[in-house]
Amino acid sequence: MADISPIKVTHLHGPALHAPVDLVAFVSFGDPTKDPIFKSADQALGGVLADVARSESFEGKSGQSITVHTHGRIPARRVIVIGGGPRNEFANPNVRDLAATAAQIANKSGAVSVGFLLPQLGANREAGLVQMTAEGVHLGTYKFGRYMTGEEHKRPTSLKTFGVMTDLKGKKPTATQTKAFEAAVARGTTIAAAINHARNLINEPAAVVTPTALATEAQTIAKKHKGTVTTTILDVKKCTELGMGMFLAVGQGSDQEPRFIHMTYKPAKKPKKRICFIGKGVTFDSGGYSLKPSQSMEDMKVDMSGAAAVISAMDAIATIGSDYEIHAVAACCENLVSGRAYKLGDVLTSMDGTTVEINNTDAEGRLTLGDAITYVRTKIQPDEMFDFATLTGACMVALGPYTAGVMSDHESLLRGWMAMAERTGEDMWRLPLNVRLREQLKSQVADMRNTGDRFGGAITAGLFLKTFAKDTPWVHVDIAGPASLSSARPSQPKGGSGFAVATIVEYATR
Ligand code: BES
Ligand code: MN
Ligand code: ZN
């Protein structure tokens, strides 16, 4: 399955309202009667725009849009106005949802071509807005339709070209401007493809996306970037030799063999630093003998979203190129029940020698990540490492379903990471790694136990991981909420979101 729609994002110039397209789209920042672009469009259409805005209570708020038929007054058959919210609160990533909305309305109305007037927010923001527009088009037209058998799901969508107009008057761009435009579209398209690829991996059933399937994914990406990306896959034998007692215990109850994935991107020049991205790769989480109730288990194919993000991001990083040496690591396995499964009361020995008493087999993610972190810290020895994990329901209780919890005791690394998240528009919020909660992880029989009590569950999971990260600069991102969504927005349909891919790629390539 292709990861992006065949829609071409092009640069359109000439007067925006007279673009030779099926549908013209532009943004109104707040009250349309005060928006100069809205006013000139309304004039060209003989006042119908204002009429429709009034009758549909369109106030230019984000999430609102109106569609108007032009009846031959301009070349386009339809004009849509999309609410942008207050102009001074508008951040570049917001344009993703607006472009996605334009593409979706175009497809619904059978339009083949769109002319989208980029929000006029100053030359210094143009490249960023163009990139986010390209992302929005491809993210907003994403569908996971593989298992839909109805004819309507097979039909190709109508939209073929999404023209972006960077200037209202349609001034011809300079060669430099054209180059910047094309680079921004290429970047946005590459990132959206990686996000959609991660979405596919998350949305596929656990019966398809097994640990070995994820290993094959990694190898396919390495093959595509022969010369810069290599992949090493460690099987059970190799992981046993390395002493990954926690990771292997989680996977031992399943007939699906665990796989430990390690991808490496090497730049042509001597790298400035070595960065490692680690993803939780539990391809299905039943909870093990601490069995989840059916409702909580229903969506647990998504428990490999961290792995999907780091593996897919490598594809985009290698396409865009980076000055850094980048590693992606994922310890992949299934958490099931069987005669071989690990049990409550078991004491596991981790790769770094720490012994862990299991008081909950459903806290499996931290066990797989603990060994992955030790592997990274000792074998890769990065300057910085980040992990992405659908780790705790407690993080969703704390922050809601859209925001990831970020934990670190390395202030400058954390600030650098949060700055990138701000740029990509991925919702992340810091939680404190309060060491007083470590008390909860004390065991009577081993160095630690794997879960604490009900309070501060996202943080005790973070503190557990910190034990293995030791002094290597490290940031933990709990993506349990945003990895998969039960309510859609224009650029994110329900289901796997591909959360974290954008910020990982941004961090690795800027
Ligand atoms: N994979 C789950 C966390 C999760 C919950 C992800 C909801 C996505 C949506 C994780 O392995 C888990 O089961 N965590 C437990 C931890 C508890 C046993 C300490 C949880 O959150 O209940
Ligand atoms: Mn679990
Ligand atoms: Zn889990």
Coordinates of C-alpha atoms and ligand atoms in Angstrom, one line a residue:
M1 CA 0.0 0.0 0.0
A2 CA 1.3 3.4 -0.9
D3 CA 1.9 5.7 2.0
I4 CA 0.8 8.9 0.3
S5 CA -2.0 9.8 -2.1
P6 CA -0.9 10.5 -5.7
I7 CA -2.0 14.1 -5.2
K8 CA 0.7 16.6 -6.5
V9 CA 1.3 19.7 -4.5
T10 CA 2.3 22.5 -6.9
H11 CA 3.1 26.2 -6.9
L12 CA 0.3 28.2 -8.5
H13 CA 0.6 31.9 -9.4
G14 CA -1.6 34.4 -11.0
P15 CA -4.5 36.2 -9.2
A16 CA -5.7 33.8 -6.5
L17 CA -9.4 34.3 -7.1
H18 CA -9.0 33.6 -10.9
A19 CA -7.0 30.4 -10.5
P20 CA -7.8 27.9 -13.3
V21 CA -8.9 25.2 -10.8
D22 CA -12.1 23.4 -9.8
L23 CA -12.0 24.8 -6.3
V24 CA -10.4 27.8 -4.6
A25 CA -9.8 27.7 -0.9
F26 CA -8.6 30.4 1.5
V27 CA -8.5 31.1 5.2
S28 CA -10.4 33.7 7.2
F29 CA -8.8 34.6 10.4
G30 CA -11.7 35.3 12.7
D31 CA -14.6 37.5 11.7
P32 CA -14.8 37.3 7.9
T33 CA -16.3 40.8 7.6
K34 CA -13.0 42.1 8.9
D35 CA -10.8 39.9 6.8
P36 CA -9.4 41.7 3.7
I37 CA -9.1 38.6 1.6
F38 CA -12.6 37.5 2.5
K39 CA -13.9 40.9 1.5
S40 CA -12.2 41.0 -1.9
A41 CA -13.4 37.4 -2.6
D42 CA -16.9 38.4 -1.5
Q43 CA -16.8 41.3 -3.9
A44 CA -15.8 39.2 -6.8
L45 CA -18.7 36.8 -6.1
G46 CA -21.3 39.6 -5.8
G47 CA -21.8 39.3 -2.1
V48 CA -22.8 35.6 -1.9
L49 CA -19.9 34.8 0.4
A50 CA -21.0 37.2 3.1
D51 CA -24.6 35.9 2.7
V52 CA -23.6 32.3 3.2
A53 CA -21.2 33.3 6.1
R54 CA -24.1 35.0 7.8
S55 CA -26.7 32.3 7.3
E56 CA -24.2 29.6 8.4
S57 CA -22.9 31.6 11.3
F58 CA -19.4 31.3 9.9
E59 CA -17.1 33.3 12.2
G60 CA -13.7 32.2 10.9
K61 CA -13.1 30.0 13.9
S62 CA -10.9 27.0 13.6
G63 CA -12.9 24.0 12.6
Q64 CA -15.4 26.0 10.7
S65 CA -15.7 26.2 6.9
I66 CA -18.2 27.3 4.2
T67 CA -18.6 26.2 0.6
V68 CA -20.1 28.5 -2.1
H69 CA -20.9 27.8 -5.7
T70 CA -19.5 30.5 -8.0
H71 CA -22.0 30.1 -10.9
G72 CA -19.4 31.3 -13.4
R73 CA -18.4 34.5 -11.7
I74 CA -14.8 33.1 -11.5
P75 CA -13.2 30.1 -13.2
A76 CA -13.4 27.9 -10.1
R77 CA -16.8 26.2 -9.6
R78 CA -16.5 26.4 -5.8
V79 CA -14.9 28.6 -3.2
I80 CA -14.4 27.4 0.3
V81 CA -13.5 29.5 3.2
I82 CA -11.8 27.8 6.1
G83 CA -11.7 29.3 9.6
G84 CA -8.2 29.9 10.9
G85 CA -9.0 31.3 14.3
P86 CA -7.3 34.4 15.6
R87 CA -4.5 35.5 13.4
N88 CA -2.1 36.2 16.2
E89 CA -2.6 32.7 17.7
F90 CA -2.0 30.9 14.4
A91 CA 1.0 28.6 14.5
N92 CA 2.5 27.0 11.3
P93 CA 1.3 23.4 12.1
N94 CA -2.3 24.7 12.3
V95 CA -2.3 24.8 8.5
R96 CA -2.1 21.0 8.3
D97 CA -5.8 20.8 9.3
L98 CA -6.8 23.6 7.0
A99 CA -5.1 22.0 3.9
A100 CA -6.5 18.7 5.0
T101 CA -10.0 20.2 5.1
A102 CA -9.6 21.7 1.6
A103 CA -8.4 18.4 0.2
Q104 CA -11.3 16.5 1.8
I105 CA -14.0 18.9 0.6
A106 CA -12.4 18.8 -2.9
N107 CA -12.6 15.0 -2.9
K108 CA -16.2 15.0 -1.6
S109 CA -17.3 17.4 -4.4
G110 CA -15.4 15.6 -7.1
A111 CA -12.9 18.4 -7.7
V112 CA -9.7 17.4 -9.6
S113 CA -7.7 20.6 -8.8
V114 CA -7.5 22.9 -5.9
G115 CA -6.0 26.4 -5.5
F116 CA -5.2 27.0 -1.9
L117 CA -4.2 30.5 -0.9
L118 CA -1.5 30.1 1.8
P119 CA -2.3 32.2 4.9
Q120 CA -0.5 35.5 4.4
L121 CA 1.7 35.6 7.5
G122 CA 4.9 37.1 6.3
A123 CA 7.7 35.9 4.1
N124 CA 9.7 34.3 6.9
R125 CA 6.9 31.9 7.7
E126 CA 6.3 30.9 4.1
A127 CA 8.5 27.8 3.8
G128 CA 7.2 26.4 7.1
L129 CA 3.6 26.9 6.0
V130 CA 4.2 25.3 2.6
Q131 CA 5.7 22.3 4.3
M132 CA 2.8 21.9 6.7
T133 CA 0.3 22.4 3.8
A134 CA 2.0 19.5 1.9
E135 CA 1.8 17.4 5.1
G136 CA -1.8 18.3 5.6
V137 CA -2.8 17.3 2.1
H138 CA -1.3 13.8 2.4
L139 CA -2.2 13.3 6.1
G140 CA -5.8 14.4 5.5
T141 CA -6.4 12.1 2.5
Y142 CA -5.0 9.1 4.4
K143 CA -7.3 6.1 4.7
F144 CA -6.8 2.6 6.0
G145 CA -9.0 0.8 3.6
R146 CA -7.2 -2.4 3.0
Y147 CA -9.9 -4.6 4.6
M148 CA -12.9 -2.7 3.2
T149 CA -14.5 -4.8 0.4
G150 CA -17.1 -2.3 -0.8
E151 CA -16.7 -0.7 -4.3
E152 CA -16.8 2.8 -2.8
H153 CA -13.6 2.1 -1.0
K154 CA -11.7 1.1 -4.1
R155 CA -12.6 4.1 -6.2
P156 CA -9.7 6.5 -6.7
T157 CA -10.4 9.9 -5.2
S158 CA -10.9 12.8 -7.6
L159 CA -8.3 15.3 -6.4
K160 CA -5.1 15.2 -8.5
T161 CA -3.4 18.5 -8.0
F162 CA -3.3 20.7 -5.0
G163 CA -2.0 24.1 -6.1
V164 CA -0.6 26.4 -3.4
M165 CA -0.8 30.1 -4.0
T166 CA 1.7 31.9 -1.9
D167 CA 0.7 35.4 -3.0
L168 CA -2.8 36.9 -3.3
K169 CA -2.0 39.1 -6.3
G170 CA -0.2 36.2 -8.0
K171 CA 3.3 37.8 -8.4
K172 CA 5.6 35.4 -10.3
P173 CA 8.0 33.8 -7.8
T174 CA 11.8 34.3 -8.1
A175 CA 14.0 31.3 -8.8
T176 CA 15.0 31.3 -5.1
Q177 CA 11.4 31.3 -4.0
T178 CA 10.6 28.4 -6.3
K179 CA 13.5 26.5 -5.0
A180 CA 12.4 27.1 -1.4
F181 CA 8.9 26.2 -2.3
E182 CA 9.9 22.9 -3.8
A183 CA 12.2 22.0 -1.0
A184 CA 9.4 22.7 1.5
V185 CA 6.9 20.5 -0.4
A186 CA 9.5 17.7 -0.7
R187 CA 10.2 17.8 3.0
G188 CA 6.5 17.9 4.0
T189 CA 5.7 15.0 1.5
T190 CA 8.5 12.9 2.9
I191 CA 7.4 13.4 6.5
A192 CA 3.7 12.8 5.7
A193 CA 4.7 9.5 4.0
A194 CA 6.6 8.4 7.1
I195 CA 3.7 9.3 9.3
N196 CA 1.2 7.5 7.0
H197 CA 3.5 4.5 7.0
A198 CA 3.6 4.4 10.8
R199 CA -0.3 4.7 10.7
N200 CA -0.4 1.6 8.4
L201 CA 1.8 -0.4 10.7
I202 CA -0.4 0.6 13.8
N203 CA -3.7 0.0 12.0
E204 CA -2.8 -3.4 10.7
P205 CA -3.9 -6.2 13.0
A206 CA -1.5 -7.9 15.4
A207 CA -1.9 -11.1 13.3
V208 CA -0.1 -9.2 10.5
V209 CA 2.3 -6.9 12.2
T210 CA 4.2 -9.4 14.3
P211 CA 7.7 -8.8 15.6
T212 CA 9.2 -10.6 12.6
A213 CA 7.0 -8.4 10.3
L214 CA 8.4 -5.3 11.9
A215 CA 11.9 -6.6 11.5
T216 CA 11.2 -7.1 7.7
E217 CA 9.9 -3.4 7.6
A218 CA 13.2 -2.2 9.0
Q219 CA 15.1 -4.3 6.5
T220 CA 13.0 -3.0 3.7
I221 CA 13.8 0.6 4.7
A222 CA 17.5 -0.2 5.0
K223 CA 17.4 -1.7 1.5
K224 CA 15.8 1.5 0.1
H225 CA 18.6 3.6 1.6
K226 CA 21.5 1.2 0.8
G227 CA 24.7 2.9 1.7
T228 CA 23.4 5.1 4.5
V229 CA 21.0 2.8 6.5
T230 CA 21.8 -0.6 7.9
T231 CA 19.7 -2.9 10.0
T232 CA 20.7 -5.6 12.5
I233 CA 18.0 -8.0 13.7
L234 CA 18.7 -9.9 16.9
D235 CA 16.8 -13.2 17.5
V236 CA 16.1 -15.0 20.8
K237 CA 19.5 -16.7 20.8
K238 CA 21.3 -13.4 20.4
C239 CA 19.2 -11.6 23.0
T240 CA 19.8 -14.5 25.4
E241 CA 23.5 -14.1 24.9
L242 CA 23.2 -10.4 25.7
G243 CA 21.3 -11.3 28.9
M244 CA 18.0 -9.5 28.0
G245 CA 16.1 -11.3 30.7
M246 CA 13.3 -8.8 30.9
F247 CA 12.6 -8.4 27.2
L248 CA 12.7 -12.2 26.6
A249 CA 10.4 -12.9 29.6
V250 CA 7.7 -10.7 28.2
G251 CA 7.8 -12.4 24.8
Q252 CA 8.1 -16.0 26.0
G253 CA 4.3 -16.6 26.3
S254 CA 3.7 -16.1 22.6
D255 CA 4.3 -18.4 19.6
Q256 CA 5.4 -15.3 17.7
E257 CA 9.2 -15.0 18.1
P258 CA 10.6 -11.8 19.6
R259 CA 12.8 -9.7 17.4
F260 CA 15.2 -6.9 18.6
I261 CA 15.6 -4.4 15.8
H262 CA 18.5 -2.0 15.5
M263 CA 18.7 0.4 12.5
T264 CA 21.6 2.8 11.9
Y265 CA 21.8 5.8 9.7
K266 CA 25.3 7.1 9.0
P267 CA 25.9 10.5 7.3
A268 CA 28.6 10.9 4.6
K269 CA 30.6 13.3 6.8
K270 CA 31.8 12.6 10.3
P271 CA 28.7 12.9 12.5
K272 CA 28.3 15.8 14.9
K273 CA 26.7 13.5 17.5
R274 CA 25.0 10.2 17.9
I275 CA 21.3 10.1 18.7
C276 CA 19.2 7.0 19.4
F277 CA 15.4 6.7 19.2
I278 CA 13.9 3.7 21.0
G279 CA 10.3 2.5 20.4
K280 CA 8.1 0.2 22.4
G281 CA 7.3 -2.7 20.1
V282 CA 4.7 -4.8 21.9
T283 CA 2.7 -6.1 18.8
F284 CA -0.1 -7.2 21.1
D285 CA -0.6 -6.5 24.8
S286 CA -3.1 -8.9 26.4
G287 CA -1.8 -8.0 29.8
G288 CA -0.4 -11.5 30.3
Y289 CA -1.6 -13.2 33.5
S290 CA -2.5 -9.7 34.8
L291 CA -5.0 -10.1 32.0
K292 CA -6.7 -7.0 30.6
P293 CA -10.5 -6.8 30.6
S294 CA -11.8 -7.3 27.0
Q295 CA -12.6 -3.6 26.4
S296 CA -9.1 -2.5 27.4
M297 CA -7.5 -5.2 25.2
E298 CA -9.6 -4.4 22.1
D299 CA -7.1 -1.8 20.8
M300 CA -3.9 -3.3 22.0
K301 CA -2.5 -3.9 18.6
V302 CA -1.5 -0.3 18.9
D303 CA 1.1 -1.1 21.6
M304 CA 3.9 -1.1 18.9
S305 CA 3.2 2.6 18.0
G306 CA 6.6 3.6 19.4
A307 CA 8.4 1.1 17.2
A308 CA 6.3 2.1 14.2
A309 CA 7.3 5.7 14.8
V310 CA 11.1 5.2 15.1
I311 CA 11.3 2.7 12.2
S312 CA 9.2 4.9 9.9
A313 CA 11.0 8.0 10.9
M314 CA 14.3 6.5 9.8
D315 CA 13.0 6.4 6.2
A316 CA 12.3 10.1 6.2
I317 CA 15.6 10.9 8.0
A318 CA 17.5 9.0 5.4
T319 CA 15.6 10.7 2.5
I320 CA 16.1 14.2 4.0
G321 CA 19.6 13.5 5.3
S322 CA 21.1 14.4 8.7
D323 CA 24.5 15.5 10.0
Y324 CA 24.0 13.1 12.9
E325 CA 24.5 9.4 13.3
I326 CA 21.0 8.2 14.0
H327 CA 20.0 4.9 15.5
A328 CA 16.5 3.4 15.8
V329 CA 16.0 0.5 18.2
A330 CA 12.8 -1.5 19.0
A331 CA 12.5 -4.6 21.2
C332 CA 9.5 -6.3 19.6
C333 CA 7.4 -9.1 21.1
E334 CA 3.9 -10.1 22.1
N335 CA 2.6 -10.1 25.6
L336 CA 0.3 -13.2 25.8
V337 CA -0.8 -16.0 28.2
S338 CA 0.3 -19.6 27.7
G339 CA 2.0 -22.4 29.6
R340 CA 5.3 -20.7 28.9
A341 CA 4.3 -17.1 29.8
Y342 CA 6.0 -15.2 32.6
K343 CA 4.1 -15.0 35.9
L344 CA 3.5 -12.7 38.8
G345 CA 6.2 -13.3 41.4
D346 CA 8.8 -14.2 38.8
V347 CA 12.2 -12.5 39.3
L348 CA 13.9 -11.4 36.1
T349 CA 17.5 -10.5 35.5
S350 CA 17.9 -7.6 33.2
M351 CA 20.7 -7.0 30.7
D352 CA 22.4 -4.7 33.2
G353 CA 22.2 -7.2 36.0
T354 CA 19.3 -5.5 38.0
T355 CA 16.8 -8.1 39.3
V356 CA 13.1 -7.3 39.0
E357 CA 10.2 -8.9 40.8
I358 CA 7.1 -9.0 38.6
N359 CA 4.0 -7.8 40.5
N360 CA 2.1 -7.1 37.3
T361 CA 2.6 -8.8 33.9
D362 CA 0.7 -5.9 32.3
A363 CA 3.5 -3.5 33.0
E364 CA 5.5 -5.2 30.3
G365 CA 6.5 -2.2 28.2
R366 CA 9.0 -1.0 30.8
L367 CA 10.6 -4.4 30.9
T368 CA 11.2 -4.5 27.1
L369 CA 12.3 -0.9 27.1
G370 CA 14.6 -1.4 30.1
D371 CA 16.7 -3.9 28.2
A372 CA 16.5 -1.9 25.0
I373 CA 17.8 1.1 27.0
T374 CA 20.7 -0.9 28.4
Y375 CA 21.5 -2.2 24.9
V376 CA 21.6 1.3 23.6
R377 CA 23.6 2.7 26.5
T378 CA 26.2 0.0 26.4
K379 CA 26.4 -1.0 22.8
I380 CA 25.6 2.2 20.9
Q381 CA 26.8 4.7 23.6
P382 CA 24.8 7.6 22.1
D383 CA 25.2 11.3 23.1
E384 CA 21.4 11.4 23.5
M385 CA 18.6 8.8 23.6
F386 CA 14.8 9.1 23.4
D387 CA 12.2 6.5 24.0
F388 CA 8.6 6.5 22.7
A389 CA 6.2 4.2 24.3
T390 CA 2.4 3.5 24.7
L391 CA 3.4 2.9 28.3
T392 CA 0.7 3.8 30.8
G393 CA -3.0 4.4 30.9
A394 CA -2.1 6.7 33.8
C395 CA -0.5 9.1 31.4
M396 CA -3.9 9.5 29.6
V397 CA -5.6 10.0 33.0
A398 CA -3.1 12.8 33.7
L399 CA -3.0 14.6 30.3
G400 CA -6.0 13.4 28.3
P401 CA -5.9 11.4 25.0
Y402 CA -4.1 14.0 22.8
T403 CA -1.0 14.9 24.8
A404 CA 2.1 12.8 25.3
G405 CA 3.9 12.9 28.7
V406 CA 7.5 13.8 28.5
M407 CA 9.9 12.9 31.4
S408 CA 13.6 13.6 31.8
D409 CA 16.1 14.8 34.4
H410 CA 18.3 16.3 31.7
E411 CA 17.1 19.9 31.5
S412 CA 18.8 21.0 28.3
L413 CA 18.0 17.9 26.3
L414 CA 14.4 18.1 27.4
R415 CA 14.2 21.8 26.4
G416 CA 15.7 21.0 23.0
W417 CA 13.1 18.2 22.5
M418 CA 10.2 20.3 23.6
A419 CA 11.2 23.1 21.2
M420 CA 11.0 20.7 18.3
A421 CA 7.6 19.4 19.4
E422 CA 6.4 23.0 19.5
R423 CA 7.6 23.4 15.9
T424 CA 5.8 20.3 14.6
G425 CA 2.7 21.0 16.6
E426 CA 2.7 17.6 18.4
D427 CA 1.2 18.0 21.8
M428 CA 3.7 17.1 24.5
W429 CA 3.8 18.1 28.2
R430 CA 6.3 17.6 30.9
L431 CA 5.6 15.4 33.9
P432 CA 8.0 15.5 36.9
L433 CA 10.3 12.5 37.5
N434 CA 9.8 12.9 41.3
V435 CA 12.3 10.6 42.9
R436 CA 10.2 10.3 46.0
L437 CA 7.9 8.0 44.0
R438 CA 10.8 5.5 43.7
E439 CA 9.6 4.2 47.1
Q440 CA 6.8 2.5 45.2
L441 CA 9.1 0.3 43.2
K442 CA 10.8 -1.3 46.3
S443 CA 10.7 -5.1 46.4
Q444 CA 11.1 -7.5 49.3
V445 CA 12.8 -10.1 47.2
A446 CA 14.6 -8.3 44.3
D447 CA 16.3 -5.0 43.5
M448 CA 13.0 -3.6 42.2
R449 CA 9.5 -4.6 41.4
N450 CA 8.0 -3.5 38.1
T451 CA 4.9 -1.6 39.2
G452 CA 4.0 0.9 42.0
D453 CA 0.6 1.8 43.2
R454 CA -2.2 3.7 41.6
F455 CA -0.8 7.2 42.1
G456 CA 1.7 8.7 39.7
G457 CA 1.6 5.6 37.4
A458 CA 3.1 7.4 34.4
I459 CA 5.9 8.7 36.6
T460 CA 6.8 5.5 38.3
A461 CA 7.1 3.9 34.9
G462 CA 9.5 6.7 33.9
L463 CA 11.5 6.2 37.1
F464 CA 11.7 2.5 36.4
L465 CA 13.2 3.3 32.9
K466 CA 15.6 5.9 34.5
T467 CA 17.2 3.0 36.4
F468 CA 18.5 1.6 33.1
A469 CA 19.3 4.9 31.4
K470 CA 21.7 5.8 34.2
D471 CA 23.8 8.8 33.2
T472 CA 23.2 8.8 29.5
P473 CA 21.2 11.9 28.5
W474 CA 17.7 10.5 28.0
V475 CA 14.1 11.7 27.4
H476 CA 11.1 9.4 27.9
V477 CA 7.9 10.1 25.9
D478 CA 4.8 8.3 26.9
I479 CA 2.5 8.3 23.9
A480 CA -0.3 6.0 25.2
G481 CA -2.9 8.7 24.5
P482 CA -2.0 10.3 21.1
A483 CA -0.6 7.1 19.4
S484 CA -4.2 6.1 18.4
L485 CA -7.2 8.3 18.3
S486 CA -10.9 7.6 18.9
S487 CA -12.0 11.0 17.6
A488 CA -10.7 12.4 14.3
R489 CA -9.4 15.8 13.2
P490 CA -8.9 16.8 9.5
S491 CA -5.3 15.8 9.4
Q492 CA -5.7 12.7 11.6
P493 CA -8.4 10.1 11.0
K494 CA -9.4 7.8 13.8
G495 CA -6.9 5.0 14.6
G496 CA -3.1 5.0 14.4
S497 CA -1.9 8.6 14.3
G498 CA 1.8 8.3 13.6
F499 CA 2.4 10.5 16.6
A500 CA 6.1 11.4 17.3
V501 CA 7.3 10.8 13.7
A502 CA 7.2 14.5 12.9
T503 CA 9.2 15.6 16.0
I504 CA 11.7 12.7 15.6
V505 CA 12.4 13.7 12.0
E506 CA 12.5 17.4 12.9
Y507 CA 14.9 16.8 15.7
A508 CA 17.2 14.5 13.6
T509 CA 17.3 16.8 10.5
R510 CA 17.5 20.3 11.8
Ligands
BES1 N1 0.1 -0.8 26.7 C1 -0.4 -0.5 28.0 C2 -0.7 1.0 28.2 C3 -1.7 1.6 27.3 C4 -3.0 1.8 27.8 C5 -1.5 2.0 26.0 C6 -4.0 2.3 27.0 C7 -2.4 2.5 25.2 C8 -3.7 2.7 25.7 C9 0.7 -0.9 29.1 O1 1.4 -2.0 28.8 C10 -0.1 -1.2 30.3 O2 -0.8 -2.1 30.3 N2 0.1 -0.4 31.3 C11 -0.5 -0.6 32.6 C12 0.5 -0.3 33.7 C13 0.0 -0.8 35.0 C14 -0.1 -2.3 35.0 C15 1.0 -0.3 36.0 C16 -1.7 0.4 32.7 O3 -1.6 1.5 32.3 O4 -2.7 0.0 33.2
MN2 MN 0.5 -3.8 29.4
ZN3 ZN 1.7 -2.4 26.8

